[in-house]
Amino acid sequence: MDHLGGPLGGPPVLTPELAQEIARDIGRITGFNVLITDPAAVVIGCGDLARVGTVHEASLEVLRTGRPATHSAEQAGRMRGVRPGMSLPITVGEEVIGTVCLTGVPEEVHRFGLVVRRQTEILLEEAALLRSRMLHERAVDDFVRDIALYDPEVVGPEAVAARAVELGLIPGVARSAVLLEVRSAGAPDRADEGPAAVSRLTVLRTVREVFRDRQDVAGEQTAGRYAVLAAAHEGRAAPERLPERCEHLLALLAERHGLDGRMAVGEPAAGAAGMHDSYRDAATALRTGPAVFPGERVFIASELRVPQLLGSIPPHDRARFTEAVLGRLREQPDWPTLRETLIGWAEGGLSLVRVAERLHIHRNTLLYRLEKIGKLSGRRVREPGQAIEMYLASLADTLREGAR
C-alpha cells in the first residue's frame, strides 16, 4: 500500500501522506486552515502540523451520522482538539472514510464546506485512479519480463496465461516480440545513454499509438529499452506489416521527442514458450543486426538466422573457426572490402553477374578480388563448400567487430 490508495482492487484509502497533501492544497486555495481526520477522528492532515496525531472530537459525531456539523467558539471550547468551524464527512461510495474540517467563523466557512468536501473526494478518487494506472503499468511491465525471462521450471505456462487474462489478453493469440532501444539524438550508440528528459510513459504513449490493437501489450524493460508483444492478425496488424509499423514508430519518436532508435522483430508465436522464443530471436537480431546491416534501423529475426546461429557459438570457438578459415586475410589493409566481397559472393549465389550488381562494382573488379582472396588464403573461393566456409567466417568476424 502507498499514499495513492489501498491494496490492489480495494477501495481508496485516505493515508496520512495523501491527507496532508490534500489539506495543504485546499488550504492554499481557500485561505482557511484545513484539517483531515481518519475514520477514528485522528488528525492525519493539517496546515498546523502540531495538530497531526491528535483527536478531533467534533468529527466523532460526523463520522457516526455521516452528516456535516458546524461548531461555534462556545461549542468548540467544550470539545477536545476542536476550533470554531465546520466538519464534513468524506464519503467514498456509501462508506465514510474520514472527515474534512475548516477552521473559521461557522457562517463564513459554511459557504465553502460542500465545495471543499467534494474537492477532497475528487482528489481522493483521482489518486486512487492514478494508483490503479500505476499498478496496471507495473503488471504490464512484469508480464513482458515474464515472457523475456520465461523458464517453465520456475513459472508454469498456466501462471503466465492467467496473468495475461488479468490484463485482458487472450492467451492463445499469436504475438511477435518487437524490441525498441532509444537514446537521445546525437548521444553515444548505447541504449543506457538514454533520454533522461523524456519519461518512460511519454515513450510508451507513442509506442502504444502505433501498436494499438487491443491484444498488443507494450512495457518497459530497462531505461531506454521497451518491448511489445504485437498480436498477429490480418490487415494492418499482419506480421508482414510489422517492419512498416516499426519505421513509422521510429519516425514519430524522432519527430516528437528527439530520440534515435532501432528495433527488432521476432516471428509470431503463441503461448509463453513461443513468445519467449520470439523475444530471444528479436533480442539477438537487435544485437547482431547493426553489424550485419549497418545503417539499417529495423532488423527482422527471420533474415538473421545465420548470424543468430553464429552468435550462439561460444566466443572462443567462434574465434578459432574464424582464424582457421580466414588466416592472414584479416591482416590485409583492405580486409573490410575483401570481407564484404566474401559475404556478397555467397549471398549472391556465387554468380559473377549478380554479385557484381549487388556490390555495385564491375565484373572485372570482382574477379580481381576473388583471385586475391584465393591467393592469400590458399582456398578455392569459387568452390561452393569453401565459399560457404569463408562466408560463415566472414560473418563471424563481422559480429566480433560489431560486439567490440
Coordinates of C-alpha atoms in Angstrom, one line a residue:
M1 CA 0.0 0.0 0.0
D2 CA 1.2 3.5 -0.7
H3 CA -0.2 7.1 -0.3
L4 CA -2.1 6.8 -3.5
G5 CA -4.7 4.4 -2.3
G6 CA -5.5 1.0 -0.9
P7 CA -4.5 -2.5 -1.9
L8 CA -4.9 -3.7 -5.5
G9 CA -8.6 -3.9 -6.3
G10 CA -9.7 -2.4 -2.9
P11 CA -11.4 0.9 -2.2
P12 CA -9.5 4.2 -2.0
V13 CA -7.7 4.7 1.4
L14 CA -7.1 8.1 2.9
T15 CA -3.5 7.8 4.0
P16 CA -1.6 10.4 6.0
E17 CA 0.6 11.3 3.0
L18 CA -2.4 11.9 0.8
A19 CA -4.4 13.7 3.6
Q20 CA -1.5 16.1 4.2
E21 CA -1.2 16.8 0.5
I22 CA -5.0 17.5 0.2
A23 CA -5.1 19.7 3.3
R24 CA -2.2 21.7 2.1
D25 CA -3.6 22.2 -1.4
I26 CA -7.1 23.1 -0.4
G27 CA -5.9 25.4 2.4
R28 CA -3.8 27.2 -0.1
I29 CA -6.8 27.7 -2.4
T30 CA -9.4 28.7 0.2
G31 CA -7.3 30.6 2.7
F32 CA -8.8 28.5 5.6
N33 CA -6.9 26.1 7.8
V34 CA -8.0 22.7 6.6
L35 CA -7.9 19.6 8.8
I36 CA -8.5 16.0 7.7
T37 CA -9.1 13.0 10.0
D38 CA -9.2 9.2 9.6
P39 CA -12.2 7.0 10.5
A40 CA -11.2 7.2 14.2
A41 CA -11.3 11.1 14.2
V42 CA -7.5 11.2 14.5
V43 CA -6.0 14.2 12.6
I44 CA -3.8 12.9 9.7
G45 CA -3.5 16.0 7.6
C46 CA -3.5 19.7 8.7
G47 CA -1.9 23.0 7.8
D48 CA -0.9 23.2 11.5
L49 CA 1.4 20.2 11.9
A50 CA 1.2 20.3 15.7
R51 CA -2.4 19.0 15.4
V52 CA -1.5 15.9 13.4
G53 CA -2.0 12.8 15.6
T54 CA -4.5 14.5 18.0
V55 CA -8.2 13.6 18.2
H56 CA -10.7 15.9 16.7
E57 CA -13.7 15.3 18.9
A58 CA -16.2 17.1 16.7
S59 CA -15.5 14.6 13.9
L60 CA -16.7 11.7 16.0
E61 CA -20.4 12.7 15.6
V62 CA -19.9 13.5 11.9
L63 CA -18.3 10.0 11.4
R64 CA -21.2 8.4 13.3
T65 CA -24.1 10.2 11.5
G66 CA -22.5 10.8 8.1
R67 CA -23.8 14.4 8.2
P68 CA -21.9 17.8 8.3
A69 CA -21.8 19.8 11.5
T70 CA -20.8 23.3 12.5
H71 CA -19.3 24.3 15.8
S72 CA -19.2 27.8 17.3
A73 CA -16.5 29.1 19.5
E74 CA -18.6 28.1 22.6
Q75 CA -19.2 24.6 21.3
A76 CA -15.6 24.1 20.3
G77 CA -14.5 25.1 23.7
R78 CA -16.3 22.2 25.2
M79 CA -14.6 19.6 23.0
R80 CA -11.1 18.3 22.8
G81 CA -8.9 19.4 19.8
V82 CA -11.7 21.5 18.2
R83 CA -11.7 25.0 16.9
P84 CA -14.7 27.0 15.6
G85 CA -15.6 25.9 12.0
M86 CA -17.3 23.1 10.1
S87 CA -16.7 19.4 9.8
L88 CA -17.9 17.3 6.9
P89 CA -17.8 13.6 6.1
I90 CA -15.6 12.2 3.3
T91 CA -17.6 9.6 1.6
V92 CA -16.4 7.0 -1.0
G93 CA -19.4 5.0 -2.2
E94 CA -21.5 4.6 0.8
E95 CA -18.6 4.4 3.3
V96 CA -17.5 7.4 5.4
I97 CA -13.6 7.1 5.5
G98 CA -12.8 10.3 7.3
T99 CA -13.7 14.0 7.7
V100 CA -12.5 17.3 6.3
C101 CA -12.8 20.3 8.6
L102 CA -12.4 24.0 8.0
T103 CA -11.4 26.4 10.8
G104 CA -13.2 29.8 10.9
V105 CA -16.4 31.6 11.7
P106 CA -19.1 28.9 11.0
E107 CA -21.2 31.3 8.9
E108 CA -18.1 32.0 6.7
V109 CA -16.8 28.5 6.3
H110 CA -20.3 27.1 5.6
R111 CA -20.3 28.6 2.2
F112 CA -17.1 26.7 1.3
G113 CA -17.9 23.4 3.1
L114 CA -19.7 21.4 0.5
V115 CA -17.2 22.5 -2.2
V116 CA -14.2 21.6 -0.1
R117 CA -15.8 18.2 0.7
R118 CA -16.5 17.4 -2.9
Q119 CA -13.0 18.6 -3.9
T120 CA -11.5 16.3 -1.3
E121 CA -13.4 13.3 -2.6
I122 CA -12.4 14.2 -6.2
L123 CA -8.7 14.4 -5.2
L124 CA -9.1 11.1 -3.4
E125 CA -10.7 9.4 -6.4
E126 CA -8.1 10.8 -8.8
A127 CA -5.3 9.5 -6.5
A128 CA -6.9 6.0 -6.5
L129 CA -7.3 6.1 -10.3
L130 CA -3.7 7.1 -10.6
R131 CA -2.6 4.3 -8.4
S132 CA -4.7 1.9 -10.4
R133 CA -3.0 3.0 -13.5
M134 CA 0.4 2.7 -11.9
L135 CA -0.4 -0.8 -10.8
H136 CA -1.6 -1.7 -14.3
E137 CA 1.6 -0.4 -15.8
R138 CA 3.6 -2.4 -13.3
A139 CA 1.6 -5.5 -14.1
V140 CA 2.2 -4.9 -17.9
D141 CA 6.0 -4.5 -17.3
D142 CA 6.0 -7.6 -15.2
F143 CA 4.2 -9.6 -17.8
V144 CA 6.6 -8.6 -20.5
R145 CA 9.5 -9.5 -18.3
D146 CA 7.8 -12.9 -17.6
I147 CA 8.0 -13.6 -21.3
A148 CA 11.5 -12.3 -21.7
L149 CA 12.8 -14.4 -18.8
Y150 CA 10.4 -17.3 -19.2
D151 CA 11.6 -20.6 -17.6
P152 CA 9.0 -23.4 -17.4
E153 CA 10.8 -24.8 -14.4
V154 CA 10.3 -21.6 -12.5
V155 CA 6.9 -20.4 -13.7
G156 CA 4.4 -22.7 -15.4
P157 CA 2.7 -21.7 -18.7
E158 CA -0.7 -21.7 -16.9
A159 CA 0.5 -19.0 -14.5
V160 CA 1.7 -16.8 -17.4
A161 CA -1.6 -17.4 -19.2
A162 CA -3.5 -16.3 -16.0
R163 CA -1.6 -13.1 -15.8
A164 CA -2.4 -12.4 -19.5
V165 CA -6.1 -12.9 -18.8
E166 CA -5.8 -10.4 -15.9
L167 CA -4.5 -7.8 -18.4
G168 CA -7.4 -8.5 -20.7
L169 CA -5.3 -10.5 -23.2
I170 CA -6.4 -13.7 -25.0
P171 CA -3.6 -16.2 -24.2
G172 CA -3.9 -18.2 -27.4
V173 CA -3.3 -15.3 -29.7
A174 CA 0.0 -15.5 -31.6
R175 CA 2.2 -12.5 -31.0
S176 CA 5.5 -11.2 -32.3
A177 CA 8.1 -9.8 -29.9
V178 CA 9.2 -6.3 -31.0
L179 CA 12.1 -4.7 -29.2
L180 CA 12.9 -1.0 -29.2
E181 CA 16.0 0.8 -28.0
V182 CA 16.1 4.6 -27.9
R183 CA 18.6 7.2 -27.0
S184 CA 18.7 11.0 -27.3
A185 CA 19.6 12.1 -30.8
G186 CA 23.4 12.6 -31.0
A187 CA 24.1 10.5 -27.9
P188 CA 26.6 7.7 -28.0
D189 CA 25.4 4.5 -29.6
R190 CA 24.3 2.9 -26.3
A191 CA 20.8 2.4 -25.0
D192 CA 21.9 3.2 -21.4
E193 CA 22.8 6.7 -22.5
G194 CA 19.1 7.2 -22.6
P195 CA 17.0 10.4 -22.7
A196 CA 16.5 11.4 -19.1
A197 CA 14.3 14.3 -20.2
V198 CA 11.7 12.0 -21.9
S199 CA 9.7 10.0 -19.4
R200 CA 9.0 6.3 -19.9
L201 CA 5.3 7.0 -20.0
T202 CA 5.8 9.5 -22.8
V203 CA 7.7 7.0 -24.9
L204 CA 5.2 4.2 -24.1
R205 CA 2.3 6.5 -25.1
T206 CA 3.9 6.9 -28.6
V207 CA 4.6 3.2 -28.8
R208 CA 1.0 2.3 -27.9
E209 CA -0.2 4.8 -30.5
V210 CA 1.4 2.7 -33.2
F211 CA 0.8 -0.7 -31.6
R212 CA -2.8 0.0 -30.5
D213 CA -4.5 -3.3 -31.1
R214 CA -6.4 -4.5 -28.0
Q215 CA -4.3 -7.6 -27.9
D216 CA -1.0 -5.8 -28.2
V217 CA 0.9 -5.3 -24.9
A218 CA 3.9 -2.9 -24.5
G219 CA 6.1 -2.3 -21.5
E220 CA 9.4 -1.0 -20.4
Q221 CA 12.3 -3.4 -19.6
T222 CA 15.2 -1.2 -18.7
A223 CA 15.9 2.5 -19.2
G224 CA 15.8 3.2 -22.9
R225 CA 14.6 -0.4 -23.8
Y226 CA 11.0 -1.3 -24.5
A227 CA 9.2 -4.5 -25.6
V228 CA 6.0 -5.0 -27.5
L229 CA 4.1 -8.3 -27.9
A230 CA 2.3 -7.5 -31.1
A231 CA -0.8 -9.6 -31.9
A232 CA -0.7 -11.2 -35.3
H233 CA -3.9 -10.5 -37.2
E234 CA -4.9 -10.0 -40.8
G235 CA -4.8 -6.5 -42.2
R236 CA -2.9 -3.7 -40.5
A237 CA -1.7 -6.0 -37.7
A238 CA -0.4 -8.7 -40.1
P239 CA 3.1 -9.9 -39.3
E240 CA 4.4 -8.7 -42.7
R241 CA 3.4 -5.2 -41.8
L242 CA 5.5 -5.0 -38.6
P243 CA 8.6 -3.5 -40.3
E244 CA 6.5 -0.7 -41.7
R245 CA 4.9 0.0 -38.3
C246 CA 8.4 0.0 -36.7
E247 CA 9.7 2.6 -39.2
H248 CA 6.6 4.7 -38.5
L249 CA 7.2 4.5 -34.7
L250 CA 10.9 5.4 -35.1
A251 CA 9.9 8.5 -37.2
L252 CA 7.4 9.6 -34.5
L253 CA 10.0 9.2 -31.7
A254 CA 12.5 11.3 -33.6
E255 CA 9.9 14.0 -34.6
R256 CA 8.2 14.3 -31.2
H257 CA 10.8 13.5 -28.7
G258 CA 14.2 13.9 -30.4
L259 CA 15.0 10.2 -30.0
D260 CA 17.1 8.0 -32.1
G261 CA 16.2 4.3 -32.0
R262 CA 16.4 0.9 -33.6
M263 CA 14.0 -2.0 -33.5
A264 CA 14.0 -5.8 -34.0
V265 CA 11.1 -8.1 -34.8
G266 CA 10.7 -11.7 -33.9
E267 CA 8.4 -14.2 -35.6
P268 CA 4.8 -14.7 -34.4
A269 CA 4.2 -17.4 -31.8
A270 CA 1.6 -18.3 -29.3
G271 CA 1.9 -19.3 -25.6
A272 CA 4.6 -18.4 -23.1
A273 CA 7.3 -20.6 -24.6
G274 CA 6.6 -19.5 -28.2
M275 CA 6.6 -15.8 -27.3
H276 CA 9.8 -16.3 -25.3
D277 CA 11.5 -17.7 -28.4
S278 CA 10.2 -14.8 -30.4
Y279 CA 11.6 -12.4 -27.8
R280 CA 15.0 -14.2 -27.8
D281 CA 15.2 -14.0 -31.6
A282 CA 14.3 -10.3 -31.6
A283 CA 17.0 -9.7 -28.9
T284 CA 19.6 -11.5 -30.9
A285 CA 18.5 -9.6 -34.0
L286 CA 18.8 -6.3 -32.2
R287 CA 22.3 -7.2 -31.1
T288 CA 23.6 -8.7 -34.4
G289 CA 21.6 -6.6 -36.9
P290 CA 23.6 -3.4 -36.7
A291 CA 26.9 -5.3 -37.5
V292 CA 25.4 -7.3 -40.4
F293 CA 23.2 -4.5 -41.8
P294 CA 25.0 -1.2 -40.9
G295 CA 22.8 1.9 -41.4
E296 CA 19.5 0.0 -41.0
R297 CA 17.2 0.7 -38.1
V298 CA 14.7 -2.2 -38.2
F299 CA 16.0 -5.8 -38.1
I300 CA 13.9 -8.9 -38.8
A301 CA 14.9 -12.0 -36.9
S302 CA 14.0 -14.3 -39.8
E303 CA 16.5 -12.5 -42.0
L304 CA 19.3 -13.0 -39.5
R305 CA 19.1 -16.7 -38.8
V306 CA 22.7 -17.5 -39.8
P307 CA 24.2 -14.6 -37.7
Q308 CA 22.0 -15.8 -34.9
L309 CA 23.4 -19.3 -35.1
L310 CA 26.9 -18.0 -35.2
G311 CA 26.2 -15.7 -32.3
S312 CA 25.1 -18.8 -30.2
I313 CA 28.6 -20.3 -30.5
P314 CA 30.9 -19.6 -27.6
P315 CA 33.2 -16.7 -28.5
H316 CA 36.4 -18.7 -28.1
D317 CA 35.2 -21.4 -30.5
R318 CA 33.9 -18.8 -33.0
A319 CA 37.3 -17.1 -32.9
R320 CA 39.2 -20.4 -33.6
F321 CA 36.9 -21.1 -36.5
T322 CA 37.4 -17.6 -37.9
E323 CA 41.2 -17.8 -37.6
A324 CA 41.4 -21.3 -39.1
V325 CA 39.4 -20.3 -42.2
L326 CA 40.5 -16.7 -42.8
G327 CA 44.1 -16.8 -41.6
R328 CA 46.2 -13.8 -42.8
L329 CA 43.4 -12.4 -44.8
R330 CA 42.3 -10.4 -41.8
E331 CA 45.8 -8.8 -41.7
Q332 CA 45.3 -7.1 -45.1
P333 CA 44.7 -3.3 -45.1
D334 CA 41.7 -3.8 -47.4
W335 CA 40.2 -6.7 -45.3
P336 CA 36.8 -4.9 -44.8
T337 CA 36.5 -4.7 -48.6
L338 CA 37.5 -8.4 -49.0
R339 CA 35.1 -9.4 -46.2
E340 CA 32.3 -7.6 -47.9
T341 CA 33.2 -9.4 -51.2
L342 CA 33.1 -12.8 -49.5
I343 CA 29.7 -12.1 -47.9
G344 CA 28.3 -10.8 -51.1
W345 CA 29.8 -13.7 -53.1
A346 CA 27.9 -16.3 -51.0
E347 CA 24.7 -14.3 -50.6
G348 CA 24.7 -13.6 -54.4
G349 CA 24.7 -17.3 -55.2
L350 CA 28.3 -17.4 -56.5
S351 CA 27.1 -15.6 -59.7
L352 CA 29.6 -13.1 -61.1
V353 CA 26.8 -11.0 -62.6
R354 CA 24.5 -11.0 -59.6
V355 CA 27.3 -10.4 -57.1
A356 CA 28.8 -7.5 -59.1
E357 CA 25.4 -5.9 -59.2
R358 CA 24.9 -6.5 -55.5
L359 CA 28.2 -4.9 -54.6
H360 CA 27.9 -2.1 -57.2
I361 CA 31.3 -3.0 -58.8
H362 CA 32.5 -4.0 -62.3
R363 CA 32.7 -7.7 -63.0
N364 CA 36.4 -7.5 -63.6
T365 CA 36.8 -5.8 -60.1
L366 CA 35.0 -8.8 -58.6
L367 CA 37.2 -11.2 -60.4
Y368 CA 40.3 -9.4 -59.2
R369 CA 39.1 -9.5 -55.6
L370 CA 38.3 -13.2 -55.8
E371 CA 41.7 -14.1 -57.2
K372 CA 43.4 -12.0 -54.5
I373 CA 41.4 -13.8 -51.8
G374 CA 42.2 -17.2 -53.3
K375 CA 46.0 -16.4 -53.4
L376 CA 46.1 -15.0 -49.8
S377 CA 44.0 -17.7 -48.2
G378 CA 45.0 -20.7 -50.3
R379 CA 41.3 -21.6 -50.7
R380 CA 39.2 -22.2 -53.8
V381 CA 36.7 -19.4 -53.2
R382 CA 34.7 -20.3 -56.3
E383 CA 34.1 -23.8 -55.0
P384 CA 30.7 -23.7 -53.1
G385 CA 31.7 -25.6 -50.0
Q386 CA 34.8 -23.5 -49.4
A387 CA 32.9 -20.3 -50.3
I388 CA 30.3 -21.1 -47.6
E389 CA 33.1 -21.7 -45.1
M390 CA 34.6 -18.3 -45.8
Y391 CA 31.2 -16.7 -45.8
L392 CA 30.4 -18.0 -42.3
A393 CA 33.9 -17.0 -41.0
S394 CA 33.4 -13.5 -42.5
L395 CA 30.1 -13.1 -40.8
A396 CA 31.6 -14.3 -37.5
D397 CA 34.3 -11.7 -37.9
T398 CA 31.7 -9.0 -38.6
L399 CA 29.8 -10.0 -35.4
R400 CA 33.1 -9.8 -33.4
E401 CA 33.9 -6.4 -34.7
G402 CA 30.3 -5.2 -34.0
A403 CA 30.5 -6.5 -30.5
R404 CA 33.8 -4.8 -29.9

